[in-house]
Structures are given as structure tokens and as C-alpha cells.
């Protein structure tokens, strides 16, 4: 009986090969995927290093430019003249200095393009010379910087020191994007005696300085992140500088903000991205500029710069190599096909085996029935070899003779059971069957163990079984004839009955031969 359902075995034959193939391919695929992840991580680190270098270079250039401009003798002379007493020639000299400064600022604004506003401020916070991308009034002073952090902090610094404000939103002067992100860079203007004459203020277009970071995002190589110490976003968006500027990083990249806050620099693996990051503090990491000291808002430092790159996935890895994907699919298909074929073949073999067992059981049952019919037939059956020795005899005839099977089989010759008076008839019939291969018959009397005689009618049939050498081995079988049995029955029950008749046995040469018992009644002699 087939105990396991076919559907369960088919399911197992499908899942098991797929599991084995997966276990075999997992180390290979995992190794390739780890190599890709390592490559992406190195790429993120390289991109971070290059973007950081570009950003630092741009800032240092701006710092050095502000410091160099603040040391121009023209600036010192112009501010000194504003504080001196007016003379008849004062107006013309001041006008000349003002025009020279305006021309200088126009040149810086035009050729460098990264500034939106340049101004010279006196110690009282009045803006005397200004050049901007935004149209101004014809003649300063028109703006008071006395309360601005840039002016107040710069007036406390020494020569060649800088104040850098955090990025903020300011006017760009461009019609397409009137608002942009800017930072203020301020330094004191000091004379030869070390007296502060005023402040030089450059307003830097922050979006131009961070353009390389935006290009990295637009090129698809990575996503640039720049936040201050409070986690506020410092990069302008491509769609609009004010869309997310100043918003918390956690609103966009919560996991990235947490990872960058844990240590100064390194890499981190997020759910779908790889992050490479580092910190930069303007107050201490300005070794590439000419500034002696840089002052900034303490709560905004240090800045954290990061590069996010997509984390390679298994599906992306397979899509890049369609041939490998096809080969893997083919391996899975072949393994499943083999498993299904094995299950179907085994199922068919089990069915055939079950049928064979059923046939064998039926054959054994039929053989047992035939054996029972042979042993308990109403006729006596026996088989003889070519010498006349008994090699098989049924229980019916053994009962007539009064012997056990172990006393007769392979021990006694059948003619020993024949009475001397009828032994000649038996020998003649035996030789006729054995020598001529014809049917023989004889009427004889058997000697029973108790000394009684049993008249029988013997019929013999020759049998020639086929051997491996195809040479026939002569053998014969005999059985009592029903005709003789019926005649004996009539004689037995008639007023002048003759002795009882019963069936005898069969004889054959060399190998036994079994015949089904004829349907006739057997009678024992008294």
C-alpha cells in the first residue's frame, strides 16, 4: 500500500532540489554580492573624499580671497579718510577711493561669480562701499550692519581672523532663482598700528560652492548629505533652495543622521543604502587656508558630510548578468524536473510492485488450493521416477496404504505395494508408458500395511518437461480412471459385488509432475 500521497511527494520533490541548489549557490552568490557591496562602499568613500576636497578647496579659496582683499592699502586709506577731518580736497579724494573700491568689487563679483554681495563697513556698522547682484541705491551709506552677527563678531577679531556664518537663505540676484543659500564671511580691516578701521564682508553663494555635491546626486552616483551639528539640512534642493533647507535630516534620512552622529567618520550599512561620512569643523579644520582663526556659531559646528549610495541587491546583481540568471534558472528547472521524474518513476514502480505482490499472493493462494486438492483428492496420486521409486504421493493414497510420507517418498518402490499376482500387469503398463511414451493402464491390487488388499485401476500418462538444454526428460503420471472407479462402485454395491476399487497414483521419470485431481470419490478398502 502506498502510504504517502502523490501530491505530498511531488511537493517534496520540488522543494528539496530547490533547497539543495539554493544551499549550493548561496556561498557563491553571497561572495559576489559581498564583493559588490565592498566595491560600492569603496566607491562611496572615494566620492566622499573627492567631494570633501572640492568643498574644502572652494571654502579655503574664498577665505584666502577675503583675507587678501582686506589687506589692500586702498581699503585702509578709504576708511581712514572717512574718520579724518574734512579738507578742501577731501571730497575728491574720497570720491576717487570710492570709485576704485567699487571697480575692484565689481571685478571680483564678475570674475569669480561665487559672491552675491561685497561690502565695506565702518566701525559704526555703516555700509560705505557695496557691490551686489541685487540693484542698490546710488550711494551708500544706506544699510546699517550694527546688529548683524557678522559685523559684531568680526569687530572682536584680530587681523587675518575670520567669522563664517551658518548657511542661510538670501537674495541671489538672478531672475530664475531669486532666493538662494548664502554664507557671510567677515574679517576686520586693521591699519598698521593694529586699530580696527572696519569690516570687510563677503556674502558667498553657498549653492555654487556645493554644486559638485548636487551633481553627484544628479549623476546617479550617490546622494550627498550635509547637515550641521543640530542635524539641519544645509544643501539647497534642485527644485528650490528653500524646500527642505534647514529641515531636520531625520525627516528625510533618519538612519543616516543617527549613524553620522555616532562617530567622526566612517561607513555604515543602512537598509537599502551604504553611507560614507565624515565631520568638518570650520573652527579647527582650516589648515589649508591663510586664516589665523575662524569663528562661527558654536551650536552649528561641526558639519557632517555624507555620501549615500544604493546598496547592491541580489536582483540587481542578477539583472546585470542575464546569462548567469538564465543558467541559475536552468539549474533550478533541471533539479526540479529530476525530482519530479524520480517521484513519478518511483510511484509507477510502487504501483507495479503492489500489483506483483497482489498477483503473488493470489498465486500462492491458488497454489495452496491446488495443493489441497491434490493432497485430499478422492483419487490416489503418486509420481515415480524411471526406476519406479516413489518421489511424490498424496495423502489419500497414503491413507489407503497406511503409511506416512517419510516412510514412502524416496524410500520405497511402487511395485513393492503391488501384489505378486498383479505385478506383471503393472510392469507391462509401466514399461509401455516409460518406453513407448504412450498412455498405459492396469488393474492391480495394492498391499496395505495391515495386510489387506485394495483393488485399484491405474491409468498413467507420460510427461516430457523441457529442460535448459532443450533435451526432453521422460516422465509419466498416472491416475485412477473414473470409468474404473464407477465400475468398482457398481460392483461394490451390487448383490454380487466385486472387491472395492480406488484410484491409484502416477509415476514419472526423474522429476515429479503434479496433476490436478479428477473429481471422483475415493473409497478405502475394509
Coordinates of C-alpha atoms in Angstrom, one line a residue:
X1 CA 0.0 0.0 0.0
X2 CA 1.3 3.4 -0.9
X3 CA 1.2 5.4 2.3
X4 CA 2.4 8.8 1.1
X5 CA 0.1 10.8 -1.1
X6 CA 1.4 11.6 -4.6
X7 CA 0.9 15.4 -4.2
X8 CA 3.0 15.4 -0.9
X9 CA 5.8 13.5 -2.6
X10 CA 5.7 15.9 -5.6
X11 CA 5.8 18.9 -3.3
X12 CA 8.8 17.4 -1.5
X13 CA 10.5 16.6 -4.9
X14 CA 10.0 20.2 -5.9
X15 CA 11.1 21.9 -2.6
X16 CA 14.0 19.6 -1.8
X17 CA 16.0 20.1 -5.0
X18 CA 15.4 23.8 -4.9
X19 CA 16.6 23.9 -1.3
X20 CA 19.8 21.9 -2.2
X21 CA 20.5 24.1 -5.2
X22 CA 20.0 27.2 -3.1
X23 CA 22.3 25.9 -0.4
X24 CA 24.9 25.1 -3.1
X25 CA 24.6 28.5 -4.8
X26 CA 24.3 30.6 -1.7
X27 CA 28.1 30.8 -0.9
X28 CA 28.9 31.8 -4.5
X29 CA 26.1 34.4 -4.8
X30 CA 26.9 35.7 -1.3
X31 CA 30.5 36.1 -2.1
X32 CA 29.8 38.0 -5.3
X33 CA 27.2 40.2 -3.5
X34 CA 29.7 41.0 -0.7
X35 CA 32.3 41.9 -3.4
X36 CA 29.8 44.3 -5.0
X37 CA 28.9 45.8 -1.6
X38 CA 32.6 46.3 -0.8
X39 CA 33.1 47.9 -4.2
X40 CA 30.1 50.2 -3.6
X41 CA 31.5 51.1 -0.1
X42 CA 34.9 52.0 -1.6
X43 CA 33.2 54.0 -4.3
X44 CA 31.2 55.9 -1.6
X45 CA 34.4 56.6 0.3
X46 CA 36.2 57.8 -2.8
X47 CA 33.3 60.0 -3.8
X48 CA 33.1 61.4 -0.3
X49 CA 36.9 62.2 -0.3
X50 CA 36.6 64.0 -3.7
X51 CA 33.5 65.9 -2.8
X52 CA 35.0 66.9 0.6
X53 CA 38.2 68.0 -1.1
X54 CA 36.3 70.2 -3.6
X55 CA 34.1 71.7 -0.9
X56 CA 37.1 72.4 1.3
X57 CA 39.1 73.9 -1.6
X58 CA 36.2 76.2 -2.6
X59 CA 35.8 77.4 1.0
X60 CA 39.6 77.9 1.5
X61 CA 39.8 79.9 -1.7
X62 CA 37.0 82.2 -0.5
X63 CA 38.7 82.6 2.9
X64 CA 42.0 83.5 1.4
X65 CA 40.4 85.9 -1.0
X66 CA 38.6 87.7 1.7
X67 CA 41.9 87.9 3.8
X68 CA 43.9 89.2 0.8
X69 CA 41.3 91.8 -0.1
X70 CA 41.1 93.1 3.5
X71 CA 44.9 93.8 3.3
X72 CA 44.6 96.1 0.3
X73 CA 46.0 99.6 1.2
X74 CA 43.1 101.2 -0.6
X75 CA 40.7 99.8 1.9
X76 CA 42.7 101.1 4.8
X77 CA 43.1 104.6 3.2
X78 CA 39.4 104.8 2.3
X79 CA 38.3 104.0 5.9
X80 CA 41.0 106.2 7.4
X81 CA 39.9 109.1 5.2
X82 CA 36.3 108.6 6.4
X83 CA 37.3 109.1 10.0
X84 CA 39.7 112.1 9.3
X85 CA 38.7 115.7 9.3
X86 CA 37.4 117.0 6.0
X87 CA 39.7 119.3 4.0
X88 CA 39.0 121.1 0.7
X89 CA 40.4 118.2 -1.2
X90 CA 38.7 115.6 0.9
X91 CA 35.7 115.2 -1.3
X92 CA 37.7 114.5 -4.5
X93 CA 40.0 112.0 -2.7
X94 CA 37.1 110.2 -1.1
X95 CA 35.3 110.0 -4.4
X96 CA 38.3 108.6 -6.1
X97 CA 38.8 105.9 -3.4
X98 CA 35.2 105.0 -3.5
X99 CA 35.2 104.6 -7.3
X100 CA 38.4 102.4 -7.1
X101 CA 36.8 100.2 -4.5
X102 CA 33.6 99.9 -6.4
X103 CA 35.6 98.9 -9.5
X104 CA 37.6 96.3 -7.5
X105 CA 34.4 94.8 -6.1
X106 CA 32.8 94.7 -9.5
X107 CA 35.8 92.8 -10.8
X108 CA 35.7 90.3 -8.0
X109 CA 31.9 89.8 -8.3
X110 CA 32.1 89.4 -12.1
X111 CA 35.2 87.2 -12.5
X112 CA 34.7 84.8 -9.6
X113 CA 30.9 84.5 -9.7
X114 CA 30.6 82.9 -6.3
X115 CA 29.7 86.0 -4.4
X116 CA 26.4 87.8 -4.2
X117 CA 27.4 90.8 -2.1
X118 CA 30.6 92.6 -1.2
X119 CA 30.7 95.5 1.3
X120 CA 33.0 97.7 3.3
X121 CA 31.6 98.6 6.8
X122 CA 32.9 101.3 9.1
X123 CA 33.3 100.8 12.9
X124 CA 29.8 102.1 13.4
X125 CA 28.2 99.5 11.2
X126 CA 27.5 101.8 8.2
X127 CA 28.0 100.2 4.7
X128 CA 30.1 102.6 2.6
X129 CA 31.1 100.6 -0.4
X130 CA 28.9 97.8 -1.7
X131 CA 28.6 95.8 -4.8
X132 CA 25.8 93.2 -5.2
X133 CA 24.0 91.2 -7.8
X134 CA 20.9 92.9 -6.4
X135 CA 20.4 96.6 -7.5
X136 CA 21.3 99.1 -4.8
X137 CA 20.7 102.7 -4.2
X138 CA 23.0 105.1 -5.9
X139 CA 25.2 106.0 -3.0
X140 CA 25.9 104.5 0.5
X141 CA 25.6 104.6 3.4
X142 CA 22.2 103.0 3.1
X143 CA 22.5 99.9 5.2
X144 CA 23.2 99.6 8.9
X145 CA 25.0 96.3 9.9
X146 CA 25.5 97.3 13.6
X147 CA 23.2 94.5 14.8
X148 CA 24.2 91.7 12.4
X149 CA 26.2 88.8 13.9
X150 CA 28.8 89.0 11.2
X151 CA 29.7 92.7 12.0
X152 CA 29.6 92.2 15.7
X153 CA 31.8 89.1 15.7
X154 CA 34.3 90.5 13.2
X155 CA 34.9 93.6 15.2
X156 CA 36.1 91.3 18.0
X157 CA 38.7 89.5 15.9
X158 CA 42.3 90.1 15.2
X159 CA 44.0 90.7 11.9
X160 CA 43.7 87.7 9.5
X161 CA 40.9 86.2 11.6
X162 CA 37.5 85.3 10.0
X163 CA 34.0 85.0 11.0
X164 CA 31.9 82.5 8.9
X165 CA 28.1 82.4 9.4
X166 CA 26.0 79.3 9.1
X167 CA 24.3 78.9 5.7
X168 CA 21.1 80.9 5.4
X169 CA 18.6 82.0 2.7
X170 CA 19.4 85.1 0.9
X171 CA 19.0 87.0 -2.4
X172 CA 20.8 85.7 -5.4
X173 CA 20.1 88.5 -7.9
X174 CA 19.0 86.0 -10.6
X175 CA 15.5 86.2 -12.0
X176 CA 15.2 82.4 -12.4
X177 CA 16.0 81.7 -8.7
X178 CA 15.8 85.0 -6.7
X179 CA 16.4 83.1 -3.4
X180 CA 19.5 81.0 -2.7
X181 CA 21.6 79.8 0.2
X182 CA 24.4 82.1 1.2
X183 CA 27.0 82.4 4.0
X184 CA 28.7 85.5 5.3
X185 CA 32.5 85.8 5.6
X186 CA 33.7 88.8 7.5
X187 CA 37.2 89.9 8.6
X188 CA 38.3 93.1 10.3
X189 CA 40.2 95.8 8.4
X190 CA 43.2 96.7 10.5
X191 CA 45.7 99.5 10.0
X192 CA 49.4 99.4 10.6
X193 CA 49.0 100.3 14.2
X194 CA 46.6 97.3 14.7
X195 CA 43.5 99.6 15.0
X196 CA 40.3 98.2 13.6
X197 CA 39.1 100.6 10.9
X198 CA 36.0 98.5 9.8
X199 CA 34.9 95.2 8.5
X200 CA 35.1 93.6 5.0
X201 CA 32.0 91.4 4.4
X202 CA 31.7 88.9 1.5
X203 CA 28.5 87.1 1.0
X204 CA 29.2 83.7 -0.7
X205 CA 26.6 81.9 -2.8
X206 CA 26.5 78.6 -1.0
X207 CA 24.7 76.8 -3.8
X208 CA 27.6 77.4 -6.2
X209 CA 30.1 76.1 -3.7
X210 CA 28.0 72.9 -3.2
X211 CA 27.2 72.4 -6.8
X212 CA 29.5 69.4 -7.1
X213 CA 27.5 67.7 -4.3
X214 CA 24.3 68.2 -6.3
X215 CA 26.0 67.0 -9.4
X216 CA 26.9 63.7 -7.6
X217 CA 23.2 63.2 -6.9
X218 CA 22.0 64.1 -10.4
X219 CA 24.5 61.8 -12.0
X220 CA 23.1 58.9 -10.0
X221 CA 26.4 58.0 -8.4
X222 CA 25.2 58.9 -4.9
X223 CA 23.2 61.2 -2.7
X224 CA 25.1 63.9 -0.9
X225 CA 24.2 64.8 2.7
X226 CA 25.3 67.9 4.6
X227 CA 23.9 68.9 8.0
X228 CA 25.1 71.0 10.9
X229 CA 25.6 69.8 14.5
X230 CA 21.9 70.2 15.1
X231 CA 21.0 67.9 12.2
X232 CA 19.6 70.6 10.0
X233 CA 19.8 70.2 6.2
X234 CA 22.4 72.6 4.7
X235 CA 22.1 71.8 1.0
X236 CA 19.8 73.5 -1.4
X237 CA 17.4 71.3 -3.4
X238 CA 17.5 71.2 -7.1
X239 CA 13.8 72.1 -7.3
X240 CA 14.1 75.0 -4.9
X241 CA 16.6 76.1 -2.3
X242 CA 14.0 76.7 0.3
X243 CA 12.1 73.5 0.0
X244 CA 14.0 71.5 2.6
X245 CA 16.8 73.8 3.6
X246 CA 17.0 74.0 7.4
X247 CA 14.8 71.0 7.9
X248 CA 15.9 68.1 10.2
X249 CA 17.7 65.3 8.5
X250 CA 15.6 62.8 10.4
X251 CA 12.7 63.8 8.2
X252 CA 14.4 62.5 5.1
X253 CA 17.2 60.1 6.2
X254 CA 16.6 59.2 9.8
X255 CA 19.0 56.2 9.9
X256 CA 21.7 58.2 8.2
X257 CA 21.5 61.0 10.7
X258 CA 21.8 58.5 13.6
X259 CA 24.8 56.8 12.0
X260 CA 26.7 60.1 11.4
X261 CA 26.1 61.3 14.9
X262 CA 27.8 58.3 16.5
X263 CA 31.4 58.9 15.4
X264 CA 33.5 61.5 13.4
X265 CA 33.9 59.5 10.3
X266 CA 33.4 56.0 8.8
X267 CA 30.9 53.9 6.9
X268 CA 27.5 52.5 7.8
X269 CA 25.2 49.9 6.2
X270 CA 21.6 51.0 6.1
X271 CA 18.5 49.2 4.9
X272 CA 18.9 50.0 1.2
X273 CA 21.9 52.3 1.1
X274 CA 25.6 52.4 2.1
X275 CA 26.8 55.6 3.9
X276 CA 30.2 57.1 4.0
X277 CA 30.6 60.2 6.1
X278 CA 32.9 62.5 7.9
X279 CA 32.8 65.6 10.1
X280 CA 34.3 69.1 9.4
X281 CA 34.7 71.8 12.0
X282 CA 35.3 75.2 10.5
X283 CA 36.8 76.5 13.7
X284 CA 39.7 73.9 13.8
X285 CA 40.0 72.3 10.4
X286 CA 41.1 75.3 8.3
X287 CA 44.7 74.3 7.9
X288 CA 44.6 74.8 4.1
X289 CA 43.7 78.5 4.4
X290 CA 45.6 81.5 5.5
X291 CA 43.3 82.4 8.3
X292 CA 44.7 82.6 11.8
X293 CA 41.4 81.8 13.5
X294 CA 37.9 81.1 12.2
X295 CA 34.9 81.9 14.4
X296 CA 31.4 80.6 13.8
X297 CA 28.2 79.8 15.7
X298 CA 29.2 77.1 18.2
X299 CA 25.8 75.3 18.1
X300 CA 26.2 74.7 14.3
X301 CA 29.6 73.1 14.4
X302 CA 30.8 70.6 13.3
X303 CA 29.2 70.0 9.9
X304 CA 28.6 66.4 8.8
X305 CA 29.1 65.5 5.2
X306 CA 27.9 62.1 3.9
X307 CA 27.5 60.2 0.6
X308 CA 24.7 57.7 0.2
X309 CA 24.9 55.1 -2.5
X310 CA 22.4 52.4 -3.3
X311 CA 23.2 49.1 -1.6
X312 CA 23.6 46.3 -4.3
X313 CA 20.8 43.7 -4.1
X314 CA 20.7 40.2 -5.4
X315 CA 18.2 41.1 -8.1
X316 CA 20.3 43.9 -9.4
X317 CA 23.3 41.6 -9.4
X318 CA 21.4 39.0 -11.5
X319 CA 20.0 41.6 -13.9
X320 CA 23.5 42.8 -14.8
X321 CA 24.4 39.3 -15.9
X322 CA 21.4 37.8 -17.8
X323 CA 23.4 34.7 -18.9
X324 CA 24.1 33.8 -15.3
X325 CA 20.5 34.4 -14.4
X326 CA 19.5 32.0 -17.2
X327 CA 22.0 29.4 -16.1
X328 CA 20.7 29.6 -12.5
X329 CA 17.1 29.3 -13.7
X330 CA 18.1 26.3 -15.8
X331 CA 19.8 24.6 -12.8
X332 CA 16.7 25.1 -10.7
X333 CA 14.5 23.8 -13.6
X334 CA 16.6 20.7 -14.1
X335 CA 16.8 19.9 -10.4
X336 CA 13.0 20.2 -10.1
X337 CA 12.4 18.2 -13.3
X338 CA 14.7 15.4 -12.0
X339 CA 12.9 15.3 -8.6
X340 CA 9.5 15.2 -10.3
X341 CA 10.7 12.5 -12.7
X342 CA 12.1 10.4 -9.9
X343 CA 8.9 10.7 -7.9
X344 CA 6.7 9.7 -10.8
X345 CA 9.0 6.8 -11.7
X346 CA 9.1 5.6 -8.1
X347 CA 5.3 6.0 -7.9
X348 CA 4.9 3.8 -11.0
X349 CA 7.4 1.2 -9.7
X350 CA 5.5 1.1 -6.4
X351 CA 2.3 0.5 -8.3
X352 CA 3.9 -2.3 -10.3
X353 CA 5.3 -3.8 -7.1
X354 CA 2.0 -3.6 -5.5
X355 CA 0.4 -5.4 -8.4
X356 CA 3.1 -8.0 -8.4
X357 CA 2.6 -8.6 -4.6
X358 CA -1.1 -9.0 -5.3
X359 CA -0.5 -11.4 -8.1
X360 CA 2.0 -13.3 -6.0
X361 CA -0.5 -13.5 -3.1
X362 CA -3.2 -14.8 -5.4
X363 CA -0.8 -17.3 -7.0
X364 CA 0.2 -18.6 -3.6
X365 CA -3.4 -18.9 -2.6
X366 CA -4.2 -20.7 -5.8
X367 CA -1.2 -23.0 -5.4
X368 CA -2.3 -23.8 -1.9
X369 CA -5.8 -24.6 -3.1
X370 CA -4.3 -26.8 -5.9
X371 CA -2.0 -28.5 -3.3
X372 CA -5.0 -29.1 -1.0
X373 CA -7.0 -30.6 -3.9
X374 CA -4.0 -32.8 -4.8
X375 CA -3.5 -34.0 -1.2
X376 CA -7.1 -34.6 -0.4
X377 CA -8.4 -35.7 -3.8
X378 CA -10.8 -38.7 -3.9
X379 CA -8.3 -40.5 -6.1
X380 CA -4.8 -41.6 -5.1
X381 CA -1.9 -39.8 -6.9
X382 CA 1.7 -40.7 -6.9
X383 CA 4.8 -39.9 -9.1
X384 CA 7.5 -42.3 -9.9
X385 CA 11.0 -41.9 -11.4
X386 CA 12.3 -44.0 -14.2
X387 CA 13.3 -46.7 -11.7
X388 CA 9.8 -46.9 -10.3
X389 CA 10.7 -45.2 -6.9
X390 CA 8.0 -43.1 -5.3
X391 CA 9.0 -39.4 -5.4
X392 CA 5.6 -38.0 -4.5
X393 CA 2.3 -39.3 -3.2
X394 CA -0.8 -37.7 -1.9
X395 CA -2.3 -38.2 1.5
X396 CA -5.3 -40.0 0.0
X397 CA -3.2 -42.9 -1.2
X398 CA -1.0 -42.8 1.9
X399 CA -4.2 -43.3 3.9
X400 CA -5.2 -46.3 1.8
X401 CA -1.8 -47.9 2.2
X402 CA -1.5 -47.0 5.9
X403 CA 2.0 -45.3 5.7
X404 CA 3.4 -41.9 6.4
X405 CA 5.0 -39.8 3.7
X406 CA 8.6 -40.1 5.1
X407 CA 8.3 -43.8 5.1
X408 CA 7.5 -44.0 1.3
X409 CA 8.9 -41.0 -0.6
X410 CA 12.3 -41.7 -1.9
X411 CA 12.5 -45.0 0.1
X412 CA 10.1 -47.4 -1.5
X413 CA 9.4 -48.7 -5.0
X414 CA 5.8 -48.6 -6.0
X415 CA 5.8 -52.2 -7.4
X416 CA 6.5 -53.3 -3.8
X417 CA 3.0 -52.3 -3.0
X418 CA 1.6 -54.4 -5.9
X419 CA 0.5 -58.0 -5.1
X420 CA 2.6 -60.6 -6.8
X421 CA -0.4 -61.7 -8.8
X422 CA -1.0 -58.3 -10.5
X423 CA 2.6 -57.1 -10.5
X424 CA 3.2 -58.4 -14.1
X425 CA 0.3 -56.2 -15.4
X426 CA 1.7 -53.2 -13.5
X427 CA 5.2 -53.8 -15.0
X428 CA 3.8 -54.1 -18.5
X429 CA 1.9 -50.8 -18.2
X430 CA 4.9 -49.1 -16.7
X431 CA 7.2 -50.2 -19.5
X432 CA 4.6 -49.1 -22.1
X433 CA 4.5 -45.6 -20.6
X434 CA 8.2 -45.3 -20.0
X435 CA 9.4 -46.9 -23.1
X436 CA 6.8 -46.1 -25.8
X437 CA 5.6 -42.8 -24.3
X438 CA 2.0 -43.9 -24.6
X439 CA -0.8 -43.9 -22.1
X440 CA -1.0 -47.0 -20.1
X441 CA -3.4 -48.6 -17.7
X442 CA -3.6 -51.7 -15.5
X443 CA -5.9 -53.3 -12.9
X444 CA -3.9 -54.2 -9.8
X445 CA -4.2 -54.9 -6.2
X446 CA -2.3 -52.9 -3.5
X447 CA -0.9 -54.4 -0.4
X448 CA -1.8 -52.3 2.6
X449 CA 0.2 -52.1 5.8
X450 CA -2.4 -54.0 7.7
X451 CA -2.2 -56.9 5.2
X452 CA -5.4 -56.1 3.4
X453 CA -5.6 -55.9 -0.4
X454 CA -7.0 -53.0 -2.3
X455 CA -8.1 -53.5 -5.9
X456 CA -7.3 -50.4 -8.0
X457 CA -7.4 -49.3 -11.6
X458 CA -4.2 -47.5 -12.6
X459 CA -4.0 -45.0 -15.5
X460 CA -0.7 -43.5 -16.5
X461 CA 0.2 -40.5 -18.7
X462 CA 3.7 -39.7 -19.8
X463 CA 5.1 -36.2 -19.3
X464 CA 8.2 -34.7 -21.0
X465 CA 9.3 -31.5 -19.3
X466 CA 11.5 -29.0 -21.1
X467 CA 15.0 -28.6 -19.6
X468 CA 17.6 -25.9 -20.1
X469 CA 19.4 -28.0 -22.6
X470 CA 16.1 -28.4 -24.5
X471 CA 16.5 -32.2 -24.1
X472 CA 13.2 -33.9 -23.0
X473 CA 13.4 -35.9 -19.8
X474 CA 10.9 -38.7 -20.0
X475 CA 8.4 -38.9 -17.1
X476 CA 5.0 -40.3 -16.7
X477 CA 2.0 -39.6 -14.5
X478 CA -0.9 -42.0 -13.7
X479 CA -4.3 -41.5 -12.1
X480 CA -7.2 -43.7 -11.4
X481 CA -9.7 -43.7 -14.2
X482 CA -13.2 -42.5 -13.3
X483 CA -14.5 -45.3 -15.5
X484 CA -12.8 -48.0 -13.4
X485 CA -13.9 -46.2 -10.3
X486 CA -17.5 -46.2 -11.4
X487 CA -17.3 -49.8 -12.3
X488 CA -15.9 -50.6 -8.9
X489 CA -18.6 -48.6 -7.3
X490 CA -21.3 -50.6 -9.1
X491 CA -19.6 -53.9 -8.2
X492 CA -19.3 -52.8 -4.6
X493 CA -23.0 -52.0 -4.3
X494 CA -24.4 -54.8 -6.4
X495 CA -25.6 -58.1 -4.7
X496 CA -22.7 -59.9 -6.3
X497 CA -20.2 -57.2 -5.8
X498 CA -16.5 -57.5 -6.6
X499 CA -13.7 -56.1 -4.4
X500 CA -13.6 -52.3 -3.8
X501 CA -11.9 -50.1 -6.4
X502 CA -10.0 -47.0 -5.6
X503 CA -7.8 -44.7 -7.6
X504 CA -4.0 -45.3 -7.6
X505 CA -1.2 -42.9 -8.4
X506 CA 1.1 -41.6 -11.1
X507 CA 4.6 -42.3 -12.0
X508 CA 7.1 -40.3 -14.0
X509 CA 10.9 -40.3 -14.8
X510 CA 13.5 -38.2 -12.9
X511 CA 11.4 -35.2 -11.9
X512 CA 7.9 -35.1 -10.3
X513 CA 4.9 -33.9 -12.1
X514 CA 1.7 -32.8 -10.4
X515 CA -1.7 -33.2 -11.9
X516 CA -5.0 -31.7 -10.7
X517 CA -7.1 -34.3 -9.0
X518 CA -10.1 -35.6 -11.0
X519 CA -13.5 -35.1 -9.5
X520 CA -14.1 -38.7 -8.4
X521 CA -14.9 -40.2 -5.0
X522 CA -12.2 -42.2 -3.2
X523 CA -13.0 -45.4 -1.2
X524 CA -10.9 -47.1 1.3
X525 CA -10.8 -50.9 1.5
X526 CA -12.1 -52.6 4.6

